[in-house]
Coordinates of C-alpha atoms and ligand atoms in Angstrom, one line a residue:
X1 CA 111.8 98.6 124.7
X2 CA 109.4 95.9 126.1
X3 CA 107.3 95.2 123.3
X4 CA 104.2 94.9 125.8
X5 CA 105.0 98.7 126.4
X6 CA 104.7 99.2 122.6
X7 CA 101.2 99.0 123.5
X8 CA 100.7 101.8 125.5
X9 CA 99.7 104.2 123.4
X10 CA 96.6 101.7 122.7
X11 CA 95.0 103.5 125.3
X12 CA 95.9 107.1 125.5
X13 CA 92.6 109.5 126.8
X14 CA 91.7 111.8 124.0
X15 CA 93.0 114.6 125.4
X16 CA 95.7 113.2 125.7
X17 CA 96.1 111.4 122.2
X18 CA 94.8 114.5 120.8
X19 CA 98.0 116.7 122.1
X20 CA 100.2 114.4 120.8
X21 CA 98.7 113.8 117.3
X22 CA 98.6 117.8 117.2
X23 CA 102.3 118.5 117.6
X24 CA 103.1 115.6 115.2
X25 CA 100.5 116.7 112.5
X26 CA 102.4 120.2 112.9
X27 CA 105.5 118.9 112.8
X28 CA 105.2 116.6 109.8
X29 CA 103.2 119.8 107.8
X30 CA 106.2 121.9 108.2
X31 CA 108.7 118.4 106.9
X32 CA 106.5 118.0 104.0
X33 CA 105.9 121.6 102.9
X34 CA 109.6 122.4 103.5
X35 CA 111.0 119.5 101.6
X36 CA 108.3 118.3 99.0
X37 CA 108.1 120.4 96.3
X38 CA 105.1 118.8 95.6
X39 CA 103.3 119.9 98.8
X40 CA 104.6 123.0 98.8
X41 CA 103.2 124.0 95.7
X42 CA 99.8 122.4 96.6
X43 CA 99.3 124.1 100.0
X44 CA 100.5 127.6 98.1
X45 CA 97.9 126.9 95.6
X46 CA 95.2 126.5 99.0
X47 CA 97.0 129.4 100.5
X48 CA 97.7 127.9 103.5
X49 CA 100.7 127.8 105.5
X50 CA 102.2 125.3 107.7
X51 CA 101.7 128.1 110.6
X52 CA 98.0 127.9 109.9
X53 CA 97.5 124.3 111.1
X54 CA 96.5 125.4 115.0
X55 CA 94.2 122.5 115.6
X56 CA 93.5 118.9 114.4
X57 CA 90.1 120.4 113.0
X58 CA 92.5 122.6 110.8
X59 CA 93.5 119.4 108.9
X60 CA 90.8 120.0 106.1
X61 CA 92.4 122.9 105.0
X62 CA 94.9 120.9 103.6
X63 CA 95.0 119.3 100.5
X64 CA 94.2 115.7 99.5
X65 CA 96.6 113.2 97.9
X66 CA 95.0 110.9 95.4
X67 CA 97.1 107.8 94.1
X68 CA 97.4 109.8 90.9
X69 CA 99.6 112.5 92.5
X70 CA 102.0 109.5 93.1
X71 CA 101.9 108.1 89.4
X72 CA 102.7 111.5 88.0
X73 CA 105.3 111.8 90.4
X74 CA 107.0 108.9 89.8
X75 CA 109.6 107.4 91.0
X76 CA 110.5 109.7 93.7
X77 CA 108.9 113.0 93.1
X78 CA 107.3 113.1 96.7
X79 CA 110.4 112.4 98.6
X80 CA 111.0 114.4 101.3
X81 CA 114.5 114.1 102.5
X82 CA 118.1 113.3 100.5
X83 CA 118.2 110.1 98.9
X84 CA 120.8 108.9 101.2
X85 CA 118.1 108.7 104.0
X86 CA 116.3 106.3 102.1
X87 CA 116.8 102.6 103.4
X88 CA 113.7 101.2 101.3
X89 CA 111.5 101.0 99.0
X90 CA 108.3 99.3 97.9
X91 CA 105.8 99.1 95.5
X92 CA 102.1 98.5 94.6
X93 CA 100.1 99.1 91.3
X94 CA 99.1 101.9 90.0
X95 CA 96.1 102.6 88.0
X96 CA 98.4 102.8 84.3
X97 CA 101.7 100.1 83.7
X98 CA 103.9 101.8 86.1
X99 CA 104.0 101.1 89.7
X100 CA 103.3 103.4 92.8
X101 CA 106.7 103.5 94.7
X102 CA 107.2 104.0 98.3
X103 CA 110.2 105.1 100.8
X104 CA 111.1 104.6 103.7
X105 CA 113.9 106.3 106.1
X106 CA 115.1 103.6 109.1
X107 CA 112.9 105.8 111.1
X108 CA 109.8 105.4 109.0
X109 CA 110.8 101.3 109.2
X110 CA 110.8 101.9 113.0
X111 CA 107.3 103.0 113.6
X112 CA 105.8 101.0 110.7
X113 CA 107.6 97.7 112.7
X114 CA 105.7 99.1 116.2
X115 CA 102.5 99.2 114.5
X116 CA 102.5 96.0 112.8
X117 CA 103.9 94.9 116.3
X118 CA 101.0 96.2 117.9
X119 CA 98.6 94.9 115.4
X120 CA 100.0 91.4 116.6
X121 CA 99.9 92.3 120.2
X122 CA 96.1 93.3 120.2
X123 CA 95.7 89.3 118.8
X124 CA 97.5 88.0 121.4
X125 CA 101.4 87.1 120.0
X126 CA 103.8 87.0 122.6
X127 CA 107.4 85.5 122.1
X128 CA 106.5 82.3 122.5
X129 CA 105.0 81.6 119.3
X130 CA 106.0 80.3 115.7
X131 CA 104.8 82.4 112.9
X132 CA 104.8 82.0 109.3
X133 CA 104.4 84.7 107.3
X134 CA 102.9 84.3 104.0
X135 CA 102.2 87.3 102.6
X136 CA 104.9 87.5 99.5
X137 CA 108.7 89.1 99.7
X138 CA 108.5 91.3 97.3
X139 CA 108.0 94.9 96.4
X140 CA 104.3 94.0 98.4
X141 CA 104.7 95.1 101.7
X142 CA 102.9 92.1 103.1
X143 CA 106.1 89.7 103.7
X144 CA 108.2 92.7 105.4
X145 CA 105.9 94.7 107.1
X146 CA 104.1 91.5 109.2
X147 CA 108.1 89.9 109.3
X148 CA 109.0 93.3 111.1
X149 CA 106.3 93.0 113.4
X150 CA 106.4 89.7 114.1
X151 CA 110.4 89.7 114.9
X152 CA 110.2 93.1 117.0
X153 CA 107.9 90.7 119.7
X154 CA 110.5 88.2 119.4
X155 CA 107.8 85.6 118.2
X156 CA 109.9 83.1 116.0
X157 CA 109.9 84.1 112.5
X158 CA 109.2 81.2 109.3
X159 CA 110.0 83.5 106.1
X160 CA 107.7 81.6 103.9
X161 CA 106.2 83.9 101.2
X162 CA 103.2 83.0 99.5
X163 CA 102.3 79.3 97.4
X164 CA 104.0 76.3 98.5
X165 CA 100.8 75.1 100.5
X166 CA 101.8 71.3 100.9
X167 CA 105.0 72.1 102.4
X168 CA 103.3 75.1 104.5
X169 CA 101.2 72.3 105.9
X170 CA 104.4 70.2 106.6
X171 CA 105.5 72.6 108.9
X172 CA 102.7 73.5 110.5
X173 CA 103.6 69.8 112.1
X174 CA 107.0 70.1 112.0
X175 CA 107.9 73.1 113.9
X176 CA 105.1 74.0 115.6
X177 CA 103.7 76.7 113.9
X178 CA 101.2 78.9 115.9
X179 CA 100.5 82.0 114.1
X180 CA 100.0 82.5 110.0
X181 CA 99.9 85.9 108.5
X182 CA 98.3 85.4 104.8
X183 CA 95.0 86.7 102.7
X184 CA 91.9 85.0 104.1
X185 CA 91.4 83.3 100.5
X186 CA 95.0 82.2 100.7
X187 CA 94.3 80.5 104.4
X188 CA 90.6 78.8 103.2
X189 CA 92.9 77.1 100.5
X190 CA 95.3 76.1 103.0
X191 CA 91.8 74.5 104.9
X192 CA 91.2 72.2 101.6
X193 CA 94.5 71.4 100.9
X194 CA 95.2 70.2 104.8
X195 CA 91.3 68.3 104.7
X196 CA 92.6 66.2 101.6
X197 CA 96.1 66.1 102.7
X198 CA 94.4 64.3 105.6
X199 CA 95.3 67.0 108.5
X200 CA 93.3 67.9 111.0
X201 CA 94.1 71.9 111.5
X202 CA 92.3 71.5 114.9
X203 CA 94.7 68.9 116.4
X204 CA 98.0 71.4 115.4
X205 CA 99.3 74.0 117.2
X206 CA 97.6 77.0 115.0
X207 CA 96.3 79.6 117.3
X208 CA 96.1 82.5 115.1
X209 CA 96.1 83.9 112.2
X210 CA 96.4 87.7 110.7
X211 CA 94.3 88.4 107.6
X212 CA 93.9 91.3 105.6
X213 CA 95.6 92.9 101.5
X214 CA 91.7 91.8 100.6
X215 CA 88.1 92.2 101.9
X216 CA 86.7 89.4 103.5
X217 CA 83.6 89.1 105.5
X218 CA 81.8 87.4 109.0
X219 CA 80.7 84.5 106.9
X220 CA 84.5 84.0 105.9
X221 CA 85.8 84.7 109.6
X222 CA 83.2 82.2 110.8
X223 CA 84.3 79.6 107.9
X224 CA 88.2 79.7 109.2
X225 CA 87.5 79.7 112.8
X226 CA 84.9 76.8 112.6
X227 CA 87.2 74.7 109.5
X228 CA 90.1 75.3 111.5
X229 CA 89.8 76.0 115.7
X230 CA 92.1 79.4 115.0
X231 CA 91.4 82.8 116.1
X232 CA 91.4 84.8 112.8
X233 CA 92.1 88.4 113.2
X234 CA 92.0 91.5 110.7
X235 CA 95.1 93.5 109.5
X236 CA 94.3 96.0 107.3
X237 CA 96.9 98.7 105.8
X238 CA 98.4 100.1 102.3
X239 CA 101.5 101.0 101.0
X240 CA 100.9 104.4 100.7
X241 CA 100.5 105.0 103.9
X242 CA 103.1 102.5 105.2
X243 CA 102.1 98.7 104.3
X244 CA 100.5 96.6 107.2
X245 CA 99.7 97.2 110.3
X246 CA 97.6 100.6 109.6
X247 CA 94.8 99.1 111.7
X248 CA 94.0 95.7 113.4
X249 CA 91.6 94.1 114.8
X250 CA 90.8 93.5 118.7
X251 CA 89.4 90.3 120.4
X252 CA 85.9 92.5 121.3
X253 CA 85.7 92.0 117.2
X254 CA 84.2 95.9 117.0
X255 CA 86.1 96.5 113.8
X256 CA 89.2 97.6 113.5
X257 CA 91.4 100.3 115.7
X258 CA 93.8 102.6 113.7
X259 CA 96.8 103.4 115.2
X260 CA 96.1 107.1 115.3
X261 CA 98.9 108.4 116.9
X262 CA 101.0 107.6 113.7
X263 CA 97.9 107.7 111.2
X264 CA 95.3 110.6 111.2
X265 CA 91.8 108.8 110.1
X266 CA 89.2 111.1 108.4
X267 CA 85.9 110.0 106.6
X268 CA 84.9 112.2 103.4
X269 CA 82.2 111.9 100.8
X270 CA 83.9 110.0 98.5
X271 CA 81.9 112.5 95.7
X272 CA 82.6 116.0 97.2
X273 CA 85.3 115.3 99.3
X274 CA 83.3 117.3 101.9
X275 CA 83.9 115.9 105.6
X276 CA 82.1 113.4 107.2
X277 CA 80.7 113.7 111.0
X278 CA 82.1 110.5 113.7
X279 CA 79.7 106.9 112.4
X280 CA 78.8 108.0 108.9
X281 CA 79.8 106.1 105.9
X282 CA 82.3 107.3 103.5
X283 CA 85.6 107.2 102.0
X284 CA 89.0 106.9 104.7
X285 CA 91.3 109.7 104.3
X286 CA 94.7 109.1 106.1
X287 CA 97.3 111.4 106.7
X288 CA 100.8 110.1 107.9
X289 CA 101.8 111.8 111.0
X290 CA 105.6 110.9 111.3
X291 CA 106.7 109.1 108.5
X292 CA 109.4 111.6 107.1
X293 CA 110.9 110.2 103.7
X294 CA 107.0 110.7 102.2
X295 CA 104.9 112.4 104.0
X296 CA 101.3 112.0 102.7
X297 CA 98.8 114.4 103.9
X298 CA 94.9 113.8 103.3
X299 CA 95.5 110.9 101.3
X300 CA 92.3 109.8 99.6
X301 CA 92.6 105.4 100.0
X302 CA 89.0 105.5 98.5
X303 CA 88.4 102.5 101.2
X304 CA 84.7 102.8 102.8
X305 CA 84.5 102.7 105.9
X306 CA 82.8 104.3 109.3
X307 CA 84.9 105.2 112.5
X308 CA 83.4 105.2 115.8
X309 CA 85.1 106.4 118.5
X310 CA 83.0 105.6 121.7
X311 CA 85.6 103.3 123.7
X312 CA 86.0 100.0 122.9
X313 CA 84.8 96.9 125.0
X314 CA 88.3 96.2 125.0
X315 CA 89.6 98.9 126.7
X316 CA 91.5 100.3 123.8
X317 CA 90.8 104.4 123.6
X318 CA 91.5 103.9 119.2
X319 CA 89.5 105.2 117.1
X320 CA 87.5 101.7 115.7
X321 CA 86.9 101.4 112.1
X322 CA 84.3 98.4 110.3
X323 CA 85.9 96.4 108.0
X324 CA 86.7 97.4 104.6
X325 CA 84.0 95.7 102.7
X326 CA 84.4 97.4 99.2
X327 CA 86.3 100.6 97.7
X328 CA 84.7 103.7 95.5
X329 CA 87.1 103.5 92.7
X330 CA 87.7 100.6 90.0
X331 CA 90.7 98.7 91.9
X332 CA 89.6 95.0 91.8
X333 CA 92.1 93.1 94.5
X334 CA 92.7 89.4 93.1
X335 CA 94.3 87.2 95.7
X336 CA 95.8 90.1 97.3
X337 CA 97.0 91.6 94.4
X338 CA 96.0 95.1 93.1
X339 CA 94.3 95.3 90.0
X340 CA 93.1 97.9 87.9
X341 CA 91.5 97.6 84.4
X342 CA 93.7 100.2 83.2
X343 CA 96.5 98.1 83.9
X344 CA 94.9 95.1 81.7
X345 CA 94.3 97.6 78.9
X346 CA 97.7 99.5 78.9
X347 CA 99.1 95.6 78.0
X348 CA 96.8 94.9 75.7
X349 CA 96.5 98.1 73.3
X350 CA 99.6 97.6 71.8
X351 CA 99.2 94.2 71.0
X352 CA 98.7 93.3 67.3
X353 CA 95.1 91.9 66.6
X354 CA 93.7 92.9 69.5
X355 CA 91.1 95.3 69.9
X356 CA 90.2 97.7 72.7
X357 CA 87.1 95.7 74.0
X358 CA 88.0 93.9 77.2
X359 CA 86.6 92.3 79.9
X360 CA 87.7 91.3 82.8
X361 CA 85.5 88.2 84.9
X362 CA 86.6 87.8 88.4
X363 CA 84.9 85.1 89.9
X364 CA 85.8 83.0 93.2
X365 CA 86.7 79.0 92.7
X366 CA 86.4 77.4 96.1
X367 CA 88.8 79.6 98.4
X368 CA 90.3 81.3 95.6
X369 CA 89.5 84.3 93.1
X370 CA 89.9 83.4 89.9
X371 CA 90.5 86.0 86.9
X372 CA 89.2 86.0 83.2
X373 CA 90.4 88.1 80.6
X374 CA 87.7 88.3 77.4
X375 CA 89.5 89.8 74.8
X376 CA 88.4 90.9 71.0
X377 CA 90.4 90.1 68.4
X378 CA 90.7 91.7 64.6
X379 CA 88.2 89.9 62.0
X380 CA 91.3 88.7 59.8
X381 CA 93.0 87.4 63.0
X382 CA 89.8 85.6 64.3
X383 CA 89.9 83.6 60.9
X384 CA 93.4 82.8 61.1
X385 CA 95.0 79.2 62.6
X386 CA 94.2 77.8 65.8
X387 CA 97.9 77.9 66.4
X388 CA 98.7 82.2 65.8
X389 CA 95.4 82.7 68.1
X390 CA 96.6 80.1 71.0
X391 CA 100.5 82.1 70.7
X392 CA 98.3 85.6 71.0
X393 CA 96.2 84.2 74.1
X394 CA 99.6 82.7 75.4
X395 CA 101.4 86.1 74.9
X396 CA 98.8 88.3 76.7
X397 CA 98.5 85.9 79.8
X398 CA 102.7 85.7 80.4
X399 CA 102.3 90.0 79.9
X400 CA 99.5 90.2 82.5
X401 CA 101.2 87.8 84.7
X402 CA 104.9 89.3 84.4
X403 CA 103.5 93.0 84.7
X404 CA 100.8 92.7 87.3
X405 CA 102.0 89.4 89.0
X406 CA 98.2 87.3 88.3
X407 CA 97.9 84.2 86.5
X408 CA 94.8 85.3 84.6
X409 CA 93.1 82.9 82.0
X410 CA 92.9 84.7 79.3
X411 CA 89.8 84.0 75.9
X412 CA 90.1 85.5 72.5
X413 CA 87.0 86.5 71.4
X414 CA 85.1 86.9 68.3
X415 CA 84.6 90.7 66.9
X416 CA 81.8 92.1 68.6
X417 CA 81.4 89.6 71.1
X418 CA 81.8 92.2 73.9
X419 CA 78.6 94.2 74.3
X420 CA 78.5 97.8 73.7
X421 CA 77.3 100.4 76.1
X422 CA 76.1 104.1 75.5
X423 CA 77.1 105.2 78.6
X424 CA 80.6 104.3 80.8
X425 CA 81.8 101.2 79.5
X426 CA 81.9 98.6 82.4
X427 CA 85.3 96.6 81.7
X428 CA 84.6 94.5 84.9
X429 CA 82.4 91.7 86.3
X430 CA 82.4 90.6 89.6
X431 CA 80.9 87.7 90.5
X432 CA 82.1 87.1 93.6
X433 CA 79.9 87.3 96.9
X434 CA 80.6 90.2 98.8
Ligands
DLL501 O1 97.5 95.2 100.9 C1 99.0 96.0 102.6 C2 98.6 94.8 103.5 C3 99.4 93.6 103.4 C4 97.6 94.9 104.4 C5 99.1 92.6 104.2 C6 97.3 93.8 105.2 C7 98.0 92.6 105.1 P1 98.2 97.4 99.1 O2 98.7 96.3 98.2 O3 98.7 98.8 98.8 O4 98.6 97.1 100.6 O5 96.6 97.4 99.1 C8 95.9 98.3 99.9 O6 94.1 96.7 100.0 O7 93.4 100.2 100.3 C9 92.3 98.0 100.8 O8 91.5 98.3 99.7 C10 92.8 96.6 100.7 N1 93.0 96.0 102.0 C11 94.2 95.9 102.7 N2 93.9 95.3 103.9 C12 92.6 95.0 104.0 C13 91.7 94.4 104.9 C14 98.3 96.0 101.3 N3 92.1 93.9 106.0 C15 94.4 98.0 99.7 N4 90.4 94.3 104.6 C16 93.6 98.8 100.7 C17 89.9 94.8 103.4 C18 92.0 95.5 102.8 N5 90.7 95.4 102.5

């Protein structure tokens, strides 16, 4: 297909939108009660039946998925077809040591490419440009998912993964790079390193670039597009639901438009779980309407957000959501990377002279976020050489940094340097602006 025509579903009428979510959201209800065990058990325990889903307002009679679910499932206990219909996987944390996985059939791969494509469309890529793709190759979604969408426009893809910002800037020059798909703390980096490399980001052929895996706000947008003469567009997704390309943002700049007609957007109260009416505030709840190797129904991202869905000055009939600006559980995201404390403290527990007071510092160094573990130690180990504590502190940063992929800076601390609460103990501090 044409991928301008990809875009046509950008601007279905309701009614018309509406129909076609309907038959998917049946269709998918059915898949996942049928061939989940796990949903099949959760919508007997709600008594209701795939048969019962007769309108999209029936979708709250379903249950919700909560990343949880996926942990005690793990690897594949929410598949929903043979493993030999699997052609990939991925991965992102989960809130304990082991990871969340997700699968993919080559159908699933198909519509996540048309999204991310789309995504890239609404920013204006056409097949003319160069893009570089930063987000890592890994078990992250970033590096496929926008490499998909970039390929499927036929724009020419640079595979570069994240880090290696000197050379990045190189071929910028070189082979006249015009789009860059990386975190926004990532890119301002890349602005500091191109100033004292002497490069003018201005006088290159950088048009635009596609930002999202972290929060970022006006004052940042207005930072890269001043520092740097791009156009710097929002992509925002999970790997849950599919990876990038979830939602993206337009030129009208009124947030961000979700591709409903493969993602079913609700807002909750992130409390109660009690359904939210069109522009309040609350937590998104997305429901996967064809993706067929996991199906997730009502899955709780604990992302708040708002969703208006007046039309857009754009011309787009999406939904539009505001930017993800902060989450309602404990994840922390460090330089796009997924963080809970849990994670920190399922590493350090069984570690030998360390004891289970913690604290993790995330502050912001320029461009980038920067991470500090505090960590107790035992009294007879805090009176021991310099040499055992530096091989401890040494031990726990290579852990945090092999498991959970962040070079952390990790301090030993004296016993009862960490202060004491009554209440719920507060393992993080954030320092950065939000
Ligand atoms: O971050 C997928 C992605 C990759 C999105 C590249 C955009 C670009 P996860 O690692 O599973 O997936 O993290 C998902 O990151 O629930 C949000 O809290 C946050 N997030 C993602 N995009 C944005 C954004 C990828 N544009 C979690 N703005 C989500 C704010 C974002 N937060």
């Amino acid at each position: 297909m044409n991928p301008a025509l990809l875009s046509q579903k950008d601007y279905l009428e309701r009614p018309q939108l509406e129909a076609l979510q309907l038959e998917r959201l049946q269709t998918i209800v059915a898949h996942a009660y049928q061939n989940s065990p796990f949903y099949t058990r959760a919508m007997d325990a709600m008594g209701v039946k795939p048969r019962d889903i007769r309108s999209l307002a029936d979708i709250v009679r379903l249950p919700f998925t909560q990343k949880t679910d996926l942990r005690d499932h793990y690897p594949y206990g929410l598949n929903a077809v043979p493993s030999e219909e699997i052609v990939r996987i991925h991965a992102s944390s989960g809130t304990t040591g082991k990871p969340i996985v997700v699968t993919y059939t080559r159908g699933d791969l198909d519509i996540w490419t048309e999204t991310t494509a789309r995504c890239f469309l609404m920013g204006g890529v056409t097949n003319r440009d160069v893009a570089v793709i930063g987000y890592g190759y890994s078990l992250f979604t970033g590096g496929m998912g926008a490499h998909q969408g970039m390929e499927r426009i036929g724009a020419t893809v640079v595979p570069m993964g994240g880090g290696n910002t000197e050379k990045l800037c190189m071929l910028i020059q070189d082979l006249g790079v015009s789009v860059l798909c990386c975190t926004p703390s990532y890119f301002i980096h890349l602005m500091e390193v191109a100033q004292r490399l002497g490069l003018d980001l201005h006088k290159t052929t950088l048009r635009h670039g596609f930002f999202g895996a972290e929060p970022w706000t006006d004052e940042m947008r207005a930072h890269i597009e001043e520092g740097s003469g791009i156009h710097a567009h929002d992509i925002f997704g999970l790997s849950e639901i599919m990876g990038p390309g979830v939602a993206g943002s337009c030129d009208a700049h009124n947030g961000l438009h979700i591709f409903e007609d493969h993602y079913f957007p609700e807002i909750v109260d992130p409390a109660t779980g009690e359904a939210l009416p069109p522009g309040e505030e609350g937590e998104l709840v997305l429901t996967t309407l064809d993706k067929f190797a996991m199906p997730l129904l009502r899955y709780r991202t604990h992302d708040i957000t708002r969703l208006h869905y007046e039309k857009c000055s754009c011309g787009r009939t999406l939904v539009h959501m505001d930017p993800i600006r902060r989450r309602s559980d404990d994840m922390l995201i460090i330089r796009g990377v997924n963080l809970f404390p849990s994670q920190v403290e399922a590493i350090l527990l069984p570690i030998h002279g360390v004891v289970p007071h913690y604290e993790l510092v995330v502050t912001r160094e320029g461009a980038m976020d920067e991470l500090e573990v505090r960590v107790e130690v035992t009294p007879d180990l805090f009176g021991d050489k310099v040499a055992v504590l530096e091989s401890l502190r040494k031990l726990i940063a290579e852990k945090i940094k092999g498991m959970i992929g962040i070079s952390a800076k990790v301090t030993l601390v004296e016993p009862g340097a960490i202060a004491r609460c009554d209440g719920k103990t507060r393992h993080v501090v954030d320092k950065r602006k939000k």
